[in-house]
PDB file of C-alpha atoms in Angstrom:
ATOM      1  CA  MET I   1     -47.472  -1.879  -4.196  1.00 69.00           C
ATOM      2  CA  GLY I   2     -46.959  -5.620  -4.784  1.00 83.00           C
ATOM      3  CA  LEU I   3     -45.906  -5.077  -8.385  1.00 81.00           C
ATOM      4  CA  GLY I   4     -43.375  -2.490  -7.265  1.00 83.00           C
ATOM      5  CA  ILE I   5     -41.905  -4.884  -4.699  1.00 84.00           C
ATOM      6  CA  ALA I   6     -41.703  -7.598  -7.358  1.00 81.00           C
ATOM      7  CA  ARG I   7     -39.845  -5.153  -9.609  1.00 81.00           C
ATOM      8  CA  VAL I   8     -37.347  -4.311  -6.861  1.00 82.00           C
ATOM      9  CA  ILE I   9     -36.615  -7.997  -6.305  1.00 82.00           C
ATOM     10  CA  ALA I  10     -36.391  -8.680 -10.034  1.00 79.00           C
ATOM     11  CA  HIS I  11     -34.158  -5.681 -10.685  1.00 76.00           C
ATOM     12  CA  ALA I  12     -31.745  -6.753  -7.967  1.00 79.00           C
ATOM     13  CA  THR I  13     -31.583 -10.157  -9.669  1.00 78.00           C
ATOM     14  CA  TYR I  14     -31.350  -8.918 -13.271  1.00 77.00           C
ATOM     15  CA  ARG I  15     -28.389  -6.715 -12.519  1.00 77.00           C
ATOM     16  CA  SER I  16     -25.159  -8.174 -11.210  1.00 75.00           C
ATOM     17  CA  GLU I  17     -23.978  -7.697  -7.648  1.00 79.00           C
ATOM     18  CA  ARG I  18     -20.753  -6.144  -8.946  1.00 81.00           C
ATOM     19  CA  GLU I  19     -22.544  -3.558 -11.061  1.00 81.00           C
ATOM     20  CA  LEU I  20     -24.852  -2.478  -8.252  1.00 80.00           C
ATOM     21  CA  ALA I  21     -21.965  -2.313  -5.775  1.00 81.00           C
ATOM     22  CA  ASP I  22     -19.786  -0.310  -8.192  1.00 82.00           C
ATOM     23  CA  ARG I  23     -22.618   2.011  -9.116  1.00 81.00           C
ATOM     24  CA  PHE I  24     -24.148   2.644  -5.696  1.00 82.00           C
ATOM     25  CA  GLY I  25     -22.014   1.116  -2.953  1.00 79.00           C
ATOM     26  CA  ARG I  26     -23.273   2.361   0.410  1.00 81.00           C
ATOM     27  CA  GLN I  27     -23.855   5.936  -0.807  1.00 79.00           C
ATOM     28  CA  TYR I  28     -26.659   7.976   0.671  1.00 79.00           C
ATOM     29  CA  GLN I  29     -29.264   9.514  -1.609  1.00 84.00           C
ATOM     30  CA  GLY I  30     -28.304  13.169  -1.766  1.00 80.00           C
ATOM     31  CA  ASP I  31     -27.744  14.719   1.643  1.00 79.00           C
ATOM     32  CA  SER I  32     -30.189  12.398   3.397  1.00 78.00           C
ATOM     33  CA  ASP I  33     -29.130  10.069   6.189  1.00 77.00           C
ATOM     34  CA  PRO I  34     -30.700   6.590   5.949  1.00 76.00           C
ATOM     35  CA  LEU I  35     -29.407   5.481   9.326  1.00 81.00           C
ATOM     36  CA  GLY I  36     -32.460   6.120  11.489  1.00 77.00           C
ATOM     37  CA  LYS I  37     -33.075   9.591  10.094  1.00 78.00           C
ATOM     38  CA  GLY I  38     -35.610   8.811   7.346  1.00 77.00           C
ATOM     39  CA  GLY I  39     -33.268   9.073   4.387  1.00 82.00           C
ATOM     40  CA  LEU I  40     -32.467   6.509   1.747  1.00 81.00           C
ATOM     41  CA  PHE I  41     -29.421   4.794   0.376  1.00 83.00           C
ATOM     42  CA  ALA I  42     -28.883   5.645  -3.297  1.00 82.00           C
ATOM     43  CA  ILE I  43     -29.696   2.061  -4.312  1.00 82.00           C
ATOM     44  CA  GLN I  44     -33.038   2.262  -2.463  1.00 85.00           C
ATOM     45  CA  SER I  45     -33.962   5.443  -4.270  1.00 82.00           C
ATOM     46  CA  TYR I  46     -33.009   3.939  -7.638  1.00 83.00           C
ATOM     47  CA  LEU I  47     -34.986   0.735  -7.043  1.00 84.00           C
ATOM     48  CA  GLN I  48     -38.034   2.608  -5.728  1.00 88.00           C
ATOM     49  CA  HIS I  49     -38.000   4.879  -8.787  1.00 88.00           C
ATOM     50  CA  HIS I  50     -38.041   1.886 -11.142  1.00 82.00           C
ATOM     51  CA  ALA I  51     -40.708   0.165  -9.043  1.00 86.00           C
ATOM     52  CA  ARG I  52     -43.038   3.178  -9.326  1.00 88.00           C
ATOM     53  CA  LYS I  53     -42.284   3.503 -13.037  1.00 88.00           C
ATOM     54  CA  LEU I  54     -43.245  -0.133 -13.729  1.00 83.00           C
ATOM     55  CA  ALA I  55     -46.354  -0.017 -11.536  1.00 84.00           C
ATOM     56  CA  ARG I  56     -47.625   3.026 -13.472  1.00 87.00           C
ATOM     57  CA  ARG I  57     -47.285   1.432 -16.910  1.00 86.00           C
ATOM     58  CA  PHE I  58     -47.727  -2.307 -16.382  1.00 83.00           C
ATOM     59  CA  ASP I  59     -50.796  -4.319 -15.403  1.00 86.00           C
ATOM     60  CA  ALA I  60     -50.077  -6.571 -12.410  1.00 83.00           C
ATOM     61  CA  ASN I  61     -52.153  -9.434 -13.829  1.00 87.00           C
ATOM     62  CA  THR I  62     -50.061  -9.421 -17.004  1.00 86.00           C
ATOM     63  CA  TYR I  63     -46.915  -9.623 -14.874  1.00 79.00           C
ATOM     64  CA  VAL I  64     -48.352 -12.645 -13.029  1.00 83.00           C
ATOM     65  CA  ARG I  65     -49.220 -14.380 -16.303  1.00 90.00           C
ATOM     66  CA  LEU I  66     -45.763 -13.734 -17.755  1.00 86.00           C
ATOM     67  CA  ALA I  67     -44.128 -15.148 -14.639  1.00 83.00           C
ATOM     68  CA  GLN I  68     -46.364 -18.235 -14.805  1.00 92.00           C
ATOM     69  CA  ALA I  69     -45.556 -18.769 -18.483  1.00 92.00           C
ATOM     70  CA  ILE I  70     -41.817 -18.521 -17.842  1.00 86.00           C
ATOM     71  CA  GLN I  71     -41.947 -20.827 -14.832  1.00 89.00           C
ATOM     72  CA  SER I  72     -44.089 -23.485 -16.478  1.00 93.00           C
ATOM     73  CA  HIS I  73     -42.438 -23.593 -19.917  1.00 93.00           C
ATOM     74  CA  ASP I  74     -40.648 -26.873 -20.595  1.00 94.00           C
ATOM     75  CA  VAL I  75     -39.617 -27.580 -24.181  1.00 93.00           C
ATOM     76  CA  GLY I  76     -39.059 -31.212 -23.258  1.00 95.00           C
ATOM     77  CA  ARG I  77     -42.519 -31.832 -21.772  1.00 95.00           C
ATOM     78  CA  GLY I  78     -44.262 -34.467 -23.883  1.00 96.00           C
ATOM     79  CA  ARG I  79     -41.251 -34.686 -26.203  1.00 96.00           C
ATOM     80  CA  GLY I  80     -38.966 -37.129 -24.408  1.00 96.00           C
ATOM     81  CA  GLY I  81     -37.035 -34.541 -22.386  1.00 95.00           C
ATOM     82  CA  VAL I  82     -35.148 -31.370 -23.184  1.00 93.00           C
ATOM     83  CA  GLU I  83     -32.206 -32.904 -25.051  1.00 93.00           C
ATOM     84  CA  THR I  84     -34.453 -35.125 -27.181  1.00 96.00           C
ATOM     85  CA  ALA I  85     -36.725 -32.217 -28.058  1.00 96.00           C
ATOM     86  CA  LEU I  86     -33.836 -29.935 -28.943  1.00 95.00           C
ATOM     87  CA  ALA I  87     -32.114 -32.638 -30.994  1.00 95.00           C
ATOM     88  CA  ARG I  88     -35.140 -32.610 -33.308  1.00 95.00           C
ATOM     89  CA  TYR I  89     -34.359 -29.024 -34.241  1.00 94.00           C
ATOM     90  CA  THR I  90     -31.793 -29.192 -37.037  1.00 94.00           C
ATOM     91  CA  ASP I  91     -31.940 -25.726 -38.608  1.00 97.00           C
ATOM     92  CA  PRO I  92     -29.245 -23.149 -37.864  1.00 97.00           C
ATOM     93  CA  ALA I  93     -29.440 -21.845 -34.313  1.00 97.00           C
ATOM     94  CA  LEU I  94     -27.814 -18.898 -32.594  1.00 98.00           C
ATOM     95  CA  VAL I  95     -27.231 -19.309 -28.868  1.00 98.00           C
ATOM     96  CA  ILE I  96     -26.111 -16.200 -27.001  1.00 97.00           C
ATOM     97  CA  ALA I  97     -25.359 -15.896 -23.290  1.00 97.00           C
ATOM     98  CA  VAL I  98     -24.380 -13.013 -21.010  1.00 96.00           C
ATOM     99  CA  ASP I  99     -21.387 -14.037 -18.913  1.00 94.00           C
ATOM    100  CA  SER I 100     -22.658 -12.358 -15.719  1.00 92.00           C
ATOM    101  CA  ASP I 101     -26.311 -13.464 -16.058  1.00 91.00           C
ATOM    102  CA  ARG I 102     -27.636 -15.117 -12.894  1.00 87.00           C
ATOM    103  CA  LEU I 103     -31.109 -15.838 -14.329  1.00 87.00           C
ATOM    104  CA  TYR I 104     -29.884 -17.737 -17.380  1.00 90.00           C
ATOM    105  CA  PRO I 105     -26.381 -18.951 -16.537  1.00 92.00           C
ATOM    106  CA  LEU I 106     -23.856 -19.742 -19.253  1.00 95.00           C
ATOM    107  CA  LYS I 107     -24.100 -23.466 -18.474  1.00 95.00           C
ATOM    108  CA  ASN I 108     -27.759 -23.436 -19.592  1.00 94.00           C
ATOM    109  CA  SER I 109     -26.794 -21.914 -22.930  1.00 96.00           C
ATOM    110  CA  GLN I 110     -24.043 -24.506 -23.304  1.00 96.00           C
ATOM    111  CA  ARG I 111     -26.685 -27.204 -22.753  1.00 94.00           C
ATOM    112  CA  LEU I 112     -28.790 -25.718 -25.563  1.00 94.00           C
ATOM    113  CA  ASP I 113     -25.792 -25.504 -27.866  1.00 96.00           C
ATOM    114  CA  GLN I 114     -24.775 -29.113 -27.251  1.00 96.00           C
ATOM    115  CA  ALA I 115     -28.298 -30.390 -27.840  1.00 96.00           C
ATOM    116  CA  MET I 116     -28.941 -28.572 -31.139  1.00 96.00           C
ATOM    117  CA  SER I 117     -26.948 -29.781 -34.124  1.00 95.00           C
ATOM    118  CA  GLY I 118     -27.497 -26.463 -35.917  1.00 95.00           C
ATOM    119  CA  SER I 119     -25.776 -24.440 -33.213  1.00 96.00           C
ATOM    120  CA  ASP I 120     -22.156 -23.456 -33.715  1.00 94.00           C
ATOM    121  CA  GLY I 121     -21.076 -22.748 -30.140  1.00 96.00           C
ATOM    122  CA  VAL I 122     -22.301 -20.280 -27.571  1.00 98.00           C
ATOM    123  CA  LYS I 123     -21.602 -16.645 -28.336  1.00 98.00           C
ATOM    124  CA  VAL I 124     -20.822 -14.843 -25.096  1.00 98.00           C
ATOM    125  CA  VAL I 125     -21.738 -11.238 -24.400  1.00 97.00           C
ATOM    126  CA  HIS I 126     -19.282  -9.819 -21.866  1.00 96.00           C
ATOM    127  CA  SER I 127     -21.037  -7.490 -19.464  1.00 94.00           C
ATOM    128  CA  PRO I 128     -20.757  -6.542 -15.809  1.00 90.00           C
ATOM    129  CA  VAL I 129     -24.500  -5.831 -15.502  1.00 88.00           C
ATOM    130  CA  GLY I 130     -25.967  -9.351 -15.367  1.00 88.00           C
ATOM    131  CA  HIS I 131     -29.145 -10.410 -17.157  1.00 88.00           C
ATOM    132  CA  ASP I 132     -29.759  -6.935 -18.542  1.00 86.00           C
ATOM    133  CA  GLY I 133     -26.508  -7.249 -20.467  1.00 90.00           C
ATOM    134  CA  PHE I 134     -28.582  -8.294 -23.474  1.00 89.00           C
ATOM    135  CA  LEU I 135     -30.106  -4.795 -23.406  1.00 88.00           C
ATOM    136  CA  VAL I 136     -27.062  -2.806 -22.353  1.00 90.00           C
ATOM    137  CA  GLU I 137     -24.538  -4.505 -24.648  1.00 94.00           C
ATOM    138  CA  SER I 138     -26.537  -4.162 -27.862  1.00 94.00           C
ATOM    139  CA  GLY I 139     -23.362  -3.700 -29.932  1.00 96.00           C
ATOM    140  CA  GLN I 140     -22.056  -7.146 -29.014  1.00 97.00           C
ATOM    141  CA  LEU I 141     -25.478  -8.715 -29.456  1.00 95.00           C
ATOM    142  CA  ASN I 142     -26.020  -7.086 -32.847  1.00 96.00           C
ATOM    143  CA  ALA I 143     -22.587  -8.225 -34.054  1.00 97.00           C
ATOM    144  CA  PHE I 144     -23.416 -11.842 -33.179  1.00 97.00           C
ATOM    145  CA  MET I 145     -26.778 -11.575 -34.914  1.00 97.00           C
ATOM    146  CA  GLN I 146     -25.285 -10.012 -38.066  1.00 97.00           C
ATOM    147  CA  GLU I 147     -22.614 -12.715 -38.226  1.00 97.00           C
ATOM    148  CA  PHE I 148     -25.290 -15.380 -37.865  1.00 97.00           C
ATOM    149  CA  GLU I 149     -27.464 -13.796 -40.530  1.00 97.00           C
ATOM    150  CA  ARG I 150     -24.529 -13.692 -42.986  1.00 96.00           C
ATOM    151  CA  SER I 151     -23.950 -17.414 -42.409  1.00 95.00           C
ATOM    152  CA  LEU I 152     -27.469 -18.346 -43.492  1.00 94.00           C
TER     153      LEU I 152
END
C-alpha cells in the first residue's frame, strides 16, 4: 500500500502538470461518477493502475534505499563543494536536460555545464511530459548521444 502511494506521488511529480491536464482533465473513468457515487476520475484510475503495477514487481525496501541514495548523494562532499569537484573532471561531458522537468530543472543542468570544462553546453530535450521526457523522447536523446559520440 505504502509503495503504491509513493508511486502515485512520484508519478504526479515525474509527469508535467500540462501533460496530465491535457491527457485526463477532469474526465470520469468510463461511465462512473466520482462525485460521491464511488467512481473515479480517469487520472485516479491511471495512477492507481501504475501504483499496483509497481507494488507487484518492486521491493519496497529497494525503493527506500534508492530514495536514500538519491537524497544523500553530494558530489561536492569532501571535495571542496560541487563546483570544485566538477571542475576536476576535464574529459568530454554530455549534459542533457528536459525542459519541462520539475525534478531536475534546467538550471541544475546549466550549473553542471558551467562547472565542467569538458561540457559543450546543455542539450535540451523538448517535451511536455516532465521528468519522464528522457524516456518518452528517446529520439531526441539518442540524437544528442550520437552527436556526442561522434565528437569523441
